[in-house]
Tab-separated table of C-alpha atoms in Angstrom:
chain	number	residue	atom	x	y	z
A	4	MET	CA	18.172	34.646	81.555
A	5	SER	CA	17.409	37.237	78.809
A	6	ASN	CA	20.193	36.360	77.183
A	7	ILE	CA	19.282	32.717	76.956
A	8	ARG	CA	15.845	33.668	75.668
A	9	SER	CA	17.103	35.685	73.063
A	10	TYR	CA	19.657	33.086	71.846
A	11	LEU	CA	16.590	30.596	71.551
A	12	LYS	CA	14.690	33.067	69.610
A	13	GLU	CA	17.477	33.808	67.306
A	14	LYS	CA	18.059	30.256	66.768
A	15	GLU	CA	14.309	29.680	66.148
A	16	LYS	CA	14.427	32.329	63.125
A	17	ARG	CA	17.420	30.628	61.755
A	18	ASN	CA	15.909	27.065	62.006
A	19	ALA	CA	12.608	28.815	60.149
A	20	GLY	CA	14.832	30.334	57.379
A	21	GLN	CA	16.473	27.012	56.729
A	22	GLN	CA	13.463	24.889	56.555
A	23	PRO	CA	13.200	22.897	53.390
A	24	ASP	CA	10.609	23.713	50.281
A	25	PHE	CA	9.186	20.307	50.202
A	26	SER	CA	7.009	21.255	47.196
A	27	LYS	CA	10.219	22.263	45.324
A	28	GLN	CA	11.762	18.942	46.097
A	29	ILE	CA	8.662	16.862	44.774
A	30	LYS	CA	8.654	18.801	41.869
A	31	LYS	CA	12.290	18.482	41.032
A	32	HIS	CA	11.784	14.586	41.666
A	33	ARG	CA	8.886	14.575	39.392
A	34	MET	CA	10.737	15.943	36.672
A	35	SER	CA	13.885	13.748	37.448
A	36	ILE	CA	11.505	10.666	36.964
A	37	PHE	CA	10.042	12.287	33.975
A	38	TYR	CA	13.438	12.823	32.072
A	39	ARG	CA	14.447	9.404	33.184
A	40	THR	CA	11.374	7.803	31.747
A	41	ALA	CA	11.537	9.663	28.529
A	42	LEU	CA	15.230	8.678	27.930
A	43	ALA	CA	14.174	5.074	28.501
A	44	VAL	CA	11.361	5.177	26.044
A	45	PHE	CA	13.538	6.787	23.558
A	46	LEU	CA	16.095	4.175	24.054
A	47	ILE	CA	13.363	1.318	23.562
A	48	VAL	CA	12.025	3.170	20.578
A	49	ALA	CA	15.262	3.669	19.119
A	50	ILE	CA	16.392	-0.154	19.595
A	51	VAL	CA	12.959	-1.197	18.211
A	52	ILE	CA	13.923	1.206	15.103
A	53	VAL	CA	17.127	-0.254	14.733
A	54	LEU	CA	16.077	-3.908	14.982
A	55	TYR	CA	13.488	-3.475	12.517
A	56	ILE	CA	15.685	-1.957	10.069
A	57	GLN	CA	17.993	-4.439	10.526
A	58	ASP	CA	15.697	-7.208	10.486
A	59	ARG	CA	14.175	-5.592	7.018
A	60	ASN	CA	17.622	-5.577	5.505
A	61	LYS	CA	18.614	-8.840	6.457
A	62	VAL	CA	19.691	-11.151	3.862
A	63	TYR	CA	19.704	-15.156	4.484
A	64	THR	CA	22.331	-16.819	2.749
A	65	GLN	CA	21.745	-20.722	3.929
A	66	MET	CA	18.829	-23.037	4.229
A	67	SER	CA	19.903	-25.222	7.418
A	68	GLN	CA	18.193	-28.531	7.888
A	69	ILE	CA	16.497	-28.955	11.420
A	70	SER	CA	15.099	-32.571	10.901
A	71	THR	CA	14.566	-35.013	8.498
A	72	VAL	CA	12.404	-37.990	8.135
A	73	PRO	CA	12.420	-40.576	5.801
A	74	ARG	CA	9.406	-41.643	3.602
A	75	GLN	CA	8.589	-44.250	1.196
A	76	GLU	CA	8.739	-43.151	-2.270
A	77	ILE	CA	5.337	-43.998	-4.252
A	78	SER	CA	4.634	-43.087	-7.994
A	79	GLY	CA	1.726	-41.071	-8.608
A	80	VAL	CA	1.622	-39.539	-5.147
A	81	ARG	CA	1.004	-35.759	-4.743
A	82	ASP	CA	1.449	-33.675	-1.844
A	83	LEU	CA	0.002	-30.448	-0.524
A	84	GLY	CA	0.224	-28.457	3.301
A	85	LEU	CA	-2.702	-28.532	5.299
A	86	ASP	CA	-2.415	-26.246	8.357
A	87	GLY	CA	1.420	-27.195	8.654
A	88	LYS	CA	0.697	-30.961	8.144
A	89	VAL	CA	1.691	-33.159	4.920
A	90	VAL	CA	-1.154	-34.490	3.130
A	91	SER	CA	-0.386	-36.708	0.524
A	92	TYR	CA	-2.988	-38.162	-2.275
A	93	SER	CA	-3.271	-40.576	-4.935
A	94	ASN	CA	-5.775	-42.418	-6.918
A	95	ASP	CA	-5.813	-44.918	-4.369
A	96	GLY	CA	-6.402	-42.892	-1.199
A	97	ILE	CA	-5.150	-39.808	1.140
A	98	SER	CA	-3.351	-39.736	3.822
A	99	CYS	CA	-2.158	-37.100	6.556
A	100	MET	CA	0.967	-36.830	8.715
A	101	ASP	CA	2.952	-34.410	10.869
A	102	SER	CA	6.460	-33.317	10.003
A	103	LYS	CA	8.047	-36.157	11.994
A	104	GLY	CA	6.256	-38.762	9.999
A	105	ASN	CA	3.840	-39.718	12.584
A	106	ALA	CA	0.244	-40.666	10.666
A	107	ILE	CA	-2.843	-38.848	11.911
A	108	TRP	CA	-5.348	-39.834	9.308
A	109	ASN	CA	-5.499	-42.268	6.395
A	110	GLN	CA	-8.428	-42.873	3.772
A	111	THR	CA	-8.333	-45.205	0.950
A	112	TYR	CA	-10.873	-45.127	-2.221
A	113	GLU	CA	-10.510	-45.590	-5.975
A	114	MET	CA	-10.296	-42.551	-8.150
A	115	GLN	CA	-9.437	-41.524	-11.658
A	116	ASN	CA	-9.031	-38.454	-11.151
A	117	PRO	CA	-9.163	-36.738	-7.627
A	118	MET	CA	-9.988	-33.196	-7.115
A	119	ILE	CA	-8.855	-31.374	-4.034
A	120	ALA	CA	-10.667	-28.659	-2.283
A	121	VAL	CA	-9.069	-26.815	1.061
A	122	CYS	CA	-10.071	-23.975	3.127
A	123	ARG	CA	-7.959	-23.223	6.257
A	124	ASP	CA	-7.256	-26.582	8.001
A	125	VAL	CA	-10.345	-28.252	6.076
A	126	LEU	CA	-10.000	-30.455	2.900
A	127	ALA	CA	-12.586	-32.317	0.716
A	128	VAL	CA	-11.649	-34.757	-1.718
A	129	ALA	CA	-13.673	-36.548	-4.734
A	130	ASP	CA	-13.046	-37.957	-7.973
A	131	TYR	CA	-13.970	-36.160	-11.032
A	132	ASN	CA	-17.523	-37.687	-12.475
A	133	GLY	CA	-17.369	-39.746	-9.220
A	134	ARG	CA	-20.283	-39.968	-6.241
A	135	ASN	CA	-18.477	-39.710	-3.266
A	136	VAL	CA	-16.798	-36.723	-1.448
A	137	TYR	CA	-14.650	-37.294	1.669
A	138	VAL	CA	-14.035	-34.326	4.155
A	139	MET	CA	-11.266	-33.938	6.611
A	140	ASN	CA	-9.723	-31.539	8.735
A	141	SER	CA	-5.873	-31.462	10.100
A	142	GLU	CA	-6.722	-33.542	12.907
A	143	LYS	CA	-9.313	-36.133	11.715
A	144	LYS	CA	-11.859	-37.327	9.064
A	145	LEU	CA	-15.147	-35.492	9.582
A	146	GLY	CA	-17.414	-37.274	7.274
A	147	GLU	CA	-18.247	-38.852	3.607
A	148	ILE	CA	-20.935	-37.638	1.085
A	149	SER	CA	-22.747	-39.519	-1.575
A	150	THR	CA	-24.207	-37.725	-4.488
A	151	ASN	CA	-26.979	-38.954	-6.966
A	152	MET	CA	-25.050	-37.538	-9.951
A	153	PRO	CA	-21.356	-37.218	-11.167
A	154	VAL	CA	-19.368	-34.510	-9.527
A	155	HIS	CA	-17.722	-31.958	-11.943
A	156	TYR	CA	-16.524	-29.760	-9.158
A	157	ILE	CA	-16.004	-29.219	-5.336
A	158	CYS	CA	-15.163	-26.238	-2.671
A	159	VAL	CA	-15.251	-26.553	1.028
A	160	ALA	CA	-16.034	-24.015	4.171
A	161	ALA	CA	-14.054	-23.704	7.463
A	162	ASN	CA	-16.844	-25.692	8.935
A	163	GLY	CA	-16.712	-28.740	6.652
A	164	VAL	CA	-19.846	-27.739	4.624
A	165	VAL	CA	-19.216	-28.922	1.115
A	166	LEU	CA	-20.381	-27.354	-2.404
A	167	THR	CA	-20.440	-29.478	-5.317
A	168	VAL	CA	-21.562	-28.914	-9.100
A	169	GLN	CA	-22.988	-32.070	-10.481
A	170	GLU	CA	-24.511	-32.717	-13.988
A	171	ASP	CA	-27.201	-35.160	-15.359
A	172	SER	CA	-28.128	-34.634	-19.161
A	173	LYS	CA	-30.068	-31.225	-18.860
A	174	VAL	CA	-29.552	-29.661	-15.627
A	175	THR	CA	-26.317	-28.674	-13.838
A	176	TRP	CA	-26.975	-28.825	-10.058
A	177	ILE	CA	-25.065	-26.641	-7.293
A	178	ASN	CA	-25.485	-28.715	-3.975
A	179	MET	CA	-24.280	-28.076	-0.753
A	180	TYR	CA	-24.032	-30.608	2.125
A	181	ASP	CA	-22.870	-30.793	5.574
A	182	SER	CA	-19.661	-32.810	6.338
A	183	GLN	CA	-21.930	-35.984	7.364
A	184	GLY	CA	-23.860	-36.073	3.802
A	185	LYS	CA	-27.292	-34.252	4.784
A	186	GLU	CA	-28.137	-32.006	1.325
A	187	LEU	CA	-28.317	-28.450	2.851
A	188	VAL	CA	-29.068	-26.470	-0.487
A	189	SER	CA	-29.719	-27.630	-4.121
A	190	ILE	CA	-29.634	-24.821	-7.305
A	191	PRO	CA	-30.723	-25.982	-10.334
A	192	THR	CA	-28.916	-24.233	-13.500
A	193	ARG	CA	-29.873	-24.554	-17.143
A	194	MET	CA	-27.709	-23.154	-20.049
A	195	ASN	CA	-30.896	-21.535	-21.565
A	196	ASP	CA	-31.779	-20.043	-18.373
A	197	THR	CA	-28.648	-18.794	-16.355
A	198	GLY	CA	-25.702	-20.057	-18.395
A	199	TYR	CA	-22.987	-22.764	-17.458
A	200	PRO	CA	-21.469	-22.421	-13.952
A	201	SER	CA	-17.690	-21.693	-15.097
A	202	ALA	CA	-16.481	-21.023	-11.723
A	203	VAL	CA	-17.978	-21.489	-7.958
A	204	SER	CA	-16.924	-20.585	-4.457
A	205	LEU	CA	-17.897	-20.829	-1.086
A	206	SER	CA	-17.668	-18.139	1.949
A	207	ASP	CA	-15.288	-19.637	4.765
A	208	ASN	CA	-18.876	-19.586	6.991
A	209	ALA	CA	-20.693	-21.142	4.131
A	210	LYS	CA	-23.243	-18.356	4.130
A	211	LEU	CA	-22.816	-16.925	0.898
A	212	VAL	CA	-22.085	-18.633	-2.634
A	213	ALA	CA	-20.638	-17.073	-5.671
A	214	VAL	CA	-21.104	-18.523	-9.063
A	215	SER	CA	-19.607	-17.277	-12.321
A	216	TYR	CA	-22.425	-18.164	-15.352
A	217	THR	CA	-21.301	-17.998	-18.780
A	218	TYR	CA	-23.323	-17.706	-21.738
A	219	VAL	CA	-23.794	-16.551	-25.250
A	220	GLU	CA	-26.170	-13.792	-26.209
A	221	ALA	CA	-26.503	-12.049	-29.762
A	222	GLY	CA	-23.347	-13.975	-30.591
A	223	GLN	CA	-21.472	-12.371	-27.720
A	224	LEU	CA	-19.566	-13.943	-24.914
A	225	GLN	CA	-21.415	-12.833	-21.594
A	226	THR	CA	-20.789	-13.576	-17.702
A	227	ARG	CA	-23.134	-12.961	-14.730
A	228	VAL	CA	-21.642	-13.068	-11.312
A	229	ALA	CA	-24.395	-14.288	-8.762
A	230	PHE	CA	-23.996	-14.250	-5.186
A	231	TYR	CA	-26.571	-16.527	-2.992
A	232	ASN	CA	-27.248	-16.128	0.792
A	233	PHE	CA	-28.312	-18.864	2.851
A	234	GLY	CA	-28.692	-17.097	5.770
A	235	ALA	CA	-31.455	-14.950	7.381
A	236	VAL	CA	-30.890	-12.362	4.583
A	237	GLY	CA	-31.295	-14.585	1.755
A	238	GLU	CA	-34.447	-16.443	3.013
A	239	ASN	CA	-36.994	-13.950	1.562
A	240	GLN	CA	-35.188	-13.706	-1.713
A	241	ILE	CA	-35.822	-16.294	-4.777
A	242	ASP	CA	-33.654	-18.865	-4.860
A	243	HIS	CA	-31.589	-17.011	-2.287
A	244	LEU	CA	-30.286	-14.806	-4.856
A	245	VAL	CA	-29.203	-11.444	-3.292
A	246	ALA	CA	-26.981	-9.850	-5.889
A	247	GLY	CA	-26.100	-10.198	-9.669
A	248	TYR	CA	-23.712	-8.697	-11.930
A	249	ASN	CA	-23.319	-8.793	-15.545
A	250	TYR	CA	-20.340	-8.398	-17.761
A	251	THR	CA	-20.116	-8.180	-21.776
A	252	ASP	CA	-17.343	-9.810	-23.726
A	253	THR	CA	-15.934	-10.941	-20.612
A	254	PHE	CA	-15.205	-14.456	-19.444
A	255	ILE	CA	-14.627	-14.943	-15.432
A	256	PRO	CA	-13.246	-18.446	-15.005
A	257	TYR	CA	-11.780	-17.628	-11.339
A	258	ILE	CA	-13.843	-16.632	-8.213
A	259	HIS	CA	-12.760	-16.995	-4.694
A	260	PHE	CA	-14.129	-15.954	-1.184
A	261	ILE	CA	-10.703	-14.286	0.383
A	262	ASN	CA	-12.671	-14.572	3.660
A	263	ASP	CA	-16.510	-14.082	4.710
A	264	ASN	CA	-17.114	-10.766	3.232
A	265	THR	CA	-14.471	-10.478	0.696
A	266	ALA	CA	-14.731	-12.178	-2.837
A	267	PHE	CA	-12.261	-12.027	-5.905
A	268	ALA	CA	-12.729	-12.730	-9.533
A	269	ALA	CA	-10.534	-12.691	-12.470
A	270	ALA	CA	-11.587	-12.420	-15.765
A	271	ASP	CA	-9.721	-12.371	-19.173
A	272	ASN	CA	-9.925	-8.585	-19.448
A	273	GLN	CA	-10.342	-7.252	-15.806
A	274	VAL	CA	-10.547	-8.062	-11.816
A	275	ILE	CA	-12.887	-7.379	-9.362
A	276	LEU	CA	-13.453	-7.458	-5.745
A	277	TYR	CA	-16.569	-7.861	-3.948
A	278	LYS	CA	-17.310	-6.723	-0.353
A	279	GLY	CA	-20.340	-7.529	2.039
A	280	GLY	CA	-21.010	-10.087	4.501
A	281	GLU	CA	-24.826	-10.467	3.136
A	282	VAL	CA	-25.353	-8.598	-0.181
A	283	PRO	CA	-21.786	-8.267	-1.590
A	284	GLU	CA	-21.254	-5.078	-3.780
A	285	THR	CA	-18.912	-4.498	-6.465
A	286	HIS	CA	-15.799	-2.794	-4.276
A	287	MET	CA	-13.329	-2.637	-7.036
A	288	LEU	CA	-13.217	-3.200	-10.825
A	289	ARG	CA	-9.872	-2.800	-12.874
A	290	LEU	CA	-9.255	-3.230	-16.304
A	291	ILE	CA	-6.091	-5.285	-17.382
A	292	ASP	CA	-4.654	-5.761	-20.807
A	293	GLU	CA	-2.309	-8.485	-19.760
A	294	GLU	CA	-3.070	-12.361	-19.577
A	295	ILE	CA	-3.168	-13.544	-15.860
A	296	GLN	CA	-0.987	-16.618	-15.820
A	297	ALA	CA	-1.923	-17.862	-12.269
A	298	VAL	CA	-3.745	-16.474	-9.030
A	299	TYR	CA	-2.740	-17.362	-5.294
A	300	THR	CA	-4.874	-15.650	-2.246
A	301	SER	CA	-4.329	-15.690	1.381
A	302	ASP	CA	-6.691	-13.732	3.891
A	303	LYS	CA	-4.305	-10.715	3.273
A	304	TYR	CA	-3.318	-10.667	-0.037
A	305	ILE	CA	-4.005	-11.428	-3.811
A	306	GLY	CA	-1.180	-12.430	-6.014
A	307	LEU	CA	-1.495	-12.276	-9.561
A	308	VAL	CA	1.301	-13.469	-11.883
A	309	TYR	CA	1.745	-12.119	-15.307
A	310	PHE	CA	4.386	-12.576	-18.139
A	311	ASN	CA	7.194	-9.917	-17.576
A	312	SER	CA	7.884	-7.262	-20.293
A	313	ASP	CA	11.430	-7.098	-18.688
A	314	LEU	CA	13.677	-9.710	-20.716
A	315	GLU	CA	15.587	-10.414	-17.481
A	316	SER	CA	12.725	-12.197	-15.686
A	317	THR	CA	10.232	-14.692	-17.006
A	318	TYR	CA	7.240	-13.639	-14.696
A	319	ARG	CA	5.991	-10.708	-12.291
A	320	LEU	CA	4.038	-11.241	-9.282
A	321	SER	CA	1.526	-7.982	-8.521
A	322	VAL	CA	0.308	-8.335	-5.107
A	323	MET	CA	-2.664	-6.737	-3.924
A	324	ASP	CA	-4.078	-6.101	-0.425
A	325	ILE	CA	-7.870	-6.880	0.189
A	326	GLN	CA	-8.820	-3.608	-0.518
A	327	GLY	CA	-7.632	-4.004	-4.224
A	328	GLU	CA	-4.698	-1.799	-3.803
A	329	GLU	CA	-1.160	-3.062	-5.169
A	330	ILE	CA	1.493	-3.030	-2.800
A	331	VAL	CA	4.289	-4.378	-4.555
A	332	SER	CA	5.433	-5.980	-8.051
A	333	ILE	CA	8.017	-8.450	-7.858
A	334	PRO	CA	9.698	-9.891	-11.063
A	335	PHE	CA	11.086	-13.407	-10.739
A	336	GLU	CA	12.694	-16.262	-12.851
A	337	LEU	CA	11.217	-19.759	-13.217
A	338	GLN	CA	11.063	-21.938	-16.280
A	339	SER	CA	7.108	-22.490	-15.848
A	340	ILE	CA	4.367	-21.139	-13.523
A	341	SER	CA	2.484	-24.285	-13.986
A	342	ASP	CA	4.640	-26.562	-11.676
A	343	ALA	CA	5.642	-23.434	-8.996
A	344	GLY	CA	3.937	-22.529	-5.747
A	345	ILE	CA	3.434	-18.993	-4.263
A	346	ILE	CA	3.124	-18.979	-0.418
A	347	PHE	CA	2.042	-15.624	1.208
A	348	GLY	CA	2.996	-15.405	4.960
A	349	GLU	CA	2.551	-12.746	7.490
A	350	ASP	CA	4.761	-10.253	5.636
A	351	VAL	CA	6.788	-12.959	3.619
A	352	ILE	CA	6.296	-13.976	0.173
A	353	THR	CA	7.891	-17.330	-0.678
A	354	ILE	CA	8.006	-18.445	-4.655
A	355	TYR	CA	9.308	-21.676	-5.404
A	356	ASN	CA	9.228	-24.903	-7.775
A	357	GLU	CA	10.869	-28.333	-7.327
A	358	GLN	CA	14.477	-26.892	-7.697
A	359	LYS	CA	14.854	-23.386	-6.282
A	360	CYS	CA	13.322	-20.887	-3.896
A	361	MET	CA	13.053	-17.296	-3.666
A	362	VAL	CA	11.955	-15.329	-0.346
A	363	TYR	CA	10.738	-11.728	-0.353
A	364	ASN	CA	9.534	-9.530	2.333
A	365	ILE	CA	6.071	-7.890	1.443
A	366	SER	CA	7.950	-4.775	0.278
A	367	GLY	CA	9.498	-6.691	-2.486
A	368	ARG	CA	13.078	-6.827	-1.040
A	369	LEU	CA	14.977	-10.239	-1.815
A	370	LYS	CA	15.611	-12.146	1.412
A	371	TYR	CA	16.793	-15.431	0.348
A	372	SER	CA	17.470	-17.024	-2.948
A	373	GLY	CA	18.723	-20.546	-3.409
A	374	THR	CA	18.294	-24.195	-4.706
A	375	PHE	CA	17.246	-27.390	-2.972
A	376	GLU	CA	19.485	-30.367	-2.852
A	377	LYS	CA	16.880	-32.480	-4.211
A	378	ALA	CA	13.750	-31.927	-6.074
A	379	VAL	CA	10.940	-30.552	-3.594
A	380	ARG	CA	6.994	-31.603	-4.415
A	381	THR	CA	5.820	-28.889	-1.923
A	382	MET	CA	6.880	-26.280	0.248
A	383	ILE	CA	5.035	-25.745	3.781
A	384	PRO	CA	5.495	-22.608	5.930
A	385	VAL	CA	5.676	-23.827	9.920
A	386	SER	CA	5.932	-21.765	12.952
A	387	GLY	CA	8.440	-18.797	12.449
A	388	GLN	CA	8.523	-16.756	9.572
A	389	PHE	CA	11.497	-18.392	7.904
A	390	ARG	CA	10.765	-21.970	8.891
A	391	TYR	CA	9.511	-24.429	6.320
A	392	VAL	CA	8.545	-28.059	6.051
A	393	LEU	CA	9.983	-29.510	2.582
A	394	VAL	CA	8.326	-32.445	1.097
A	395	THR	CA	10.415	-34.425	-0.932
A	396	ALA	CA	9.626	-38.043	-2.896
A	397	ASP	CA	11.646	-40.056	-0.117
A	398	SER	CA	11.740	-37.429	2.962
A	399	ILE	CA	10.196	-34.692	5.070
A	400	ASP	CA	12.596	-32.152	5.862
A	401	VAL	CA	12.269	-29.323	8.388
A	402	VAL	CA	14.552	-26.401	7.332
A	403	GLU	CA	14.975	-22.735	8.516
A	404	LEU	CA	16.691	-19.678	6.558
A	405	LYS	CA	20.016	-18.419	8.417
């Protein structure tokens, strides 16, 4: 009996010595999971980096047609893109259709010299020296505005508010209307007091107005850039004027709001960025010794075209971000910049005219260069970085780079 008890005690001792250490097993299991997870993350990151490098270095060699829709060829018609749609206008009217040729809206009128203003998916059209302004977006007509005086310039905000420059014999008026034609603001300007409004711009939300006034003082050309605020901040200011900046021996024919709180001005001897959604202030001023040939903007980039000193290409595109820092300079060859277009995508720059097209990434690497089979009037980016609508005289083609 004692032998049995001794045997059982010895067995218990052996079993106790063989009890597994669960804490060590748990720690080992956790380390195994950690190493497997780390390896998976490393592999995913490596794959993403490889794909990014491949995409960045990828060069497209052909433009493949996905679809085509015939259109009637009409003399005197001009085309532009509006939120991926095709807008065609002439002296007799304006219309909008999608890339499949389906009509969205149509407006007839009689104009001698139609002027177009676009902000995001909103468009306004008016005749130079006319008295009617039509406002549309990419889906429908928003309204019509009638003015008492001839219109010399228009711009439009994303909410459909329209700014006009109108003239009578002694006073130049800067007036704002909602899309239904209700007058919201009227600013009288006189050459002897403020100068002549050489350029105007309206912020996307229609709160801020920028005006470049040109005048001569003591025989010298002067420019004053004025900012008006038609929100709560400007209510207590005379004529809603919240900021003004003077420039001697300078002409500023171009000023444009990039977004609600950033405006860009191009002069004959400098470029200027203003920042501020209520009271804009000078954020960047850079003197230039080259003549700007063209200006292109998006909500992320500003493109300035200069003649190129390099004999291998006629032009050079200098691209800045909205902080005023140059991020890339791209030499390119076209016969003329006057009939060309430059489109800023998310991280893609497209330069084209009716004969050919070049596509670059934002680092300046050439992704595609090729010629069109027939003359292209306008090139409209659509969903996908390298898919476009090509508008020609007799067709609307959807193409993709491959």
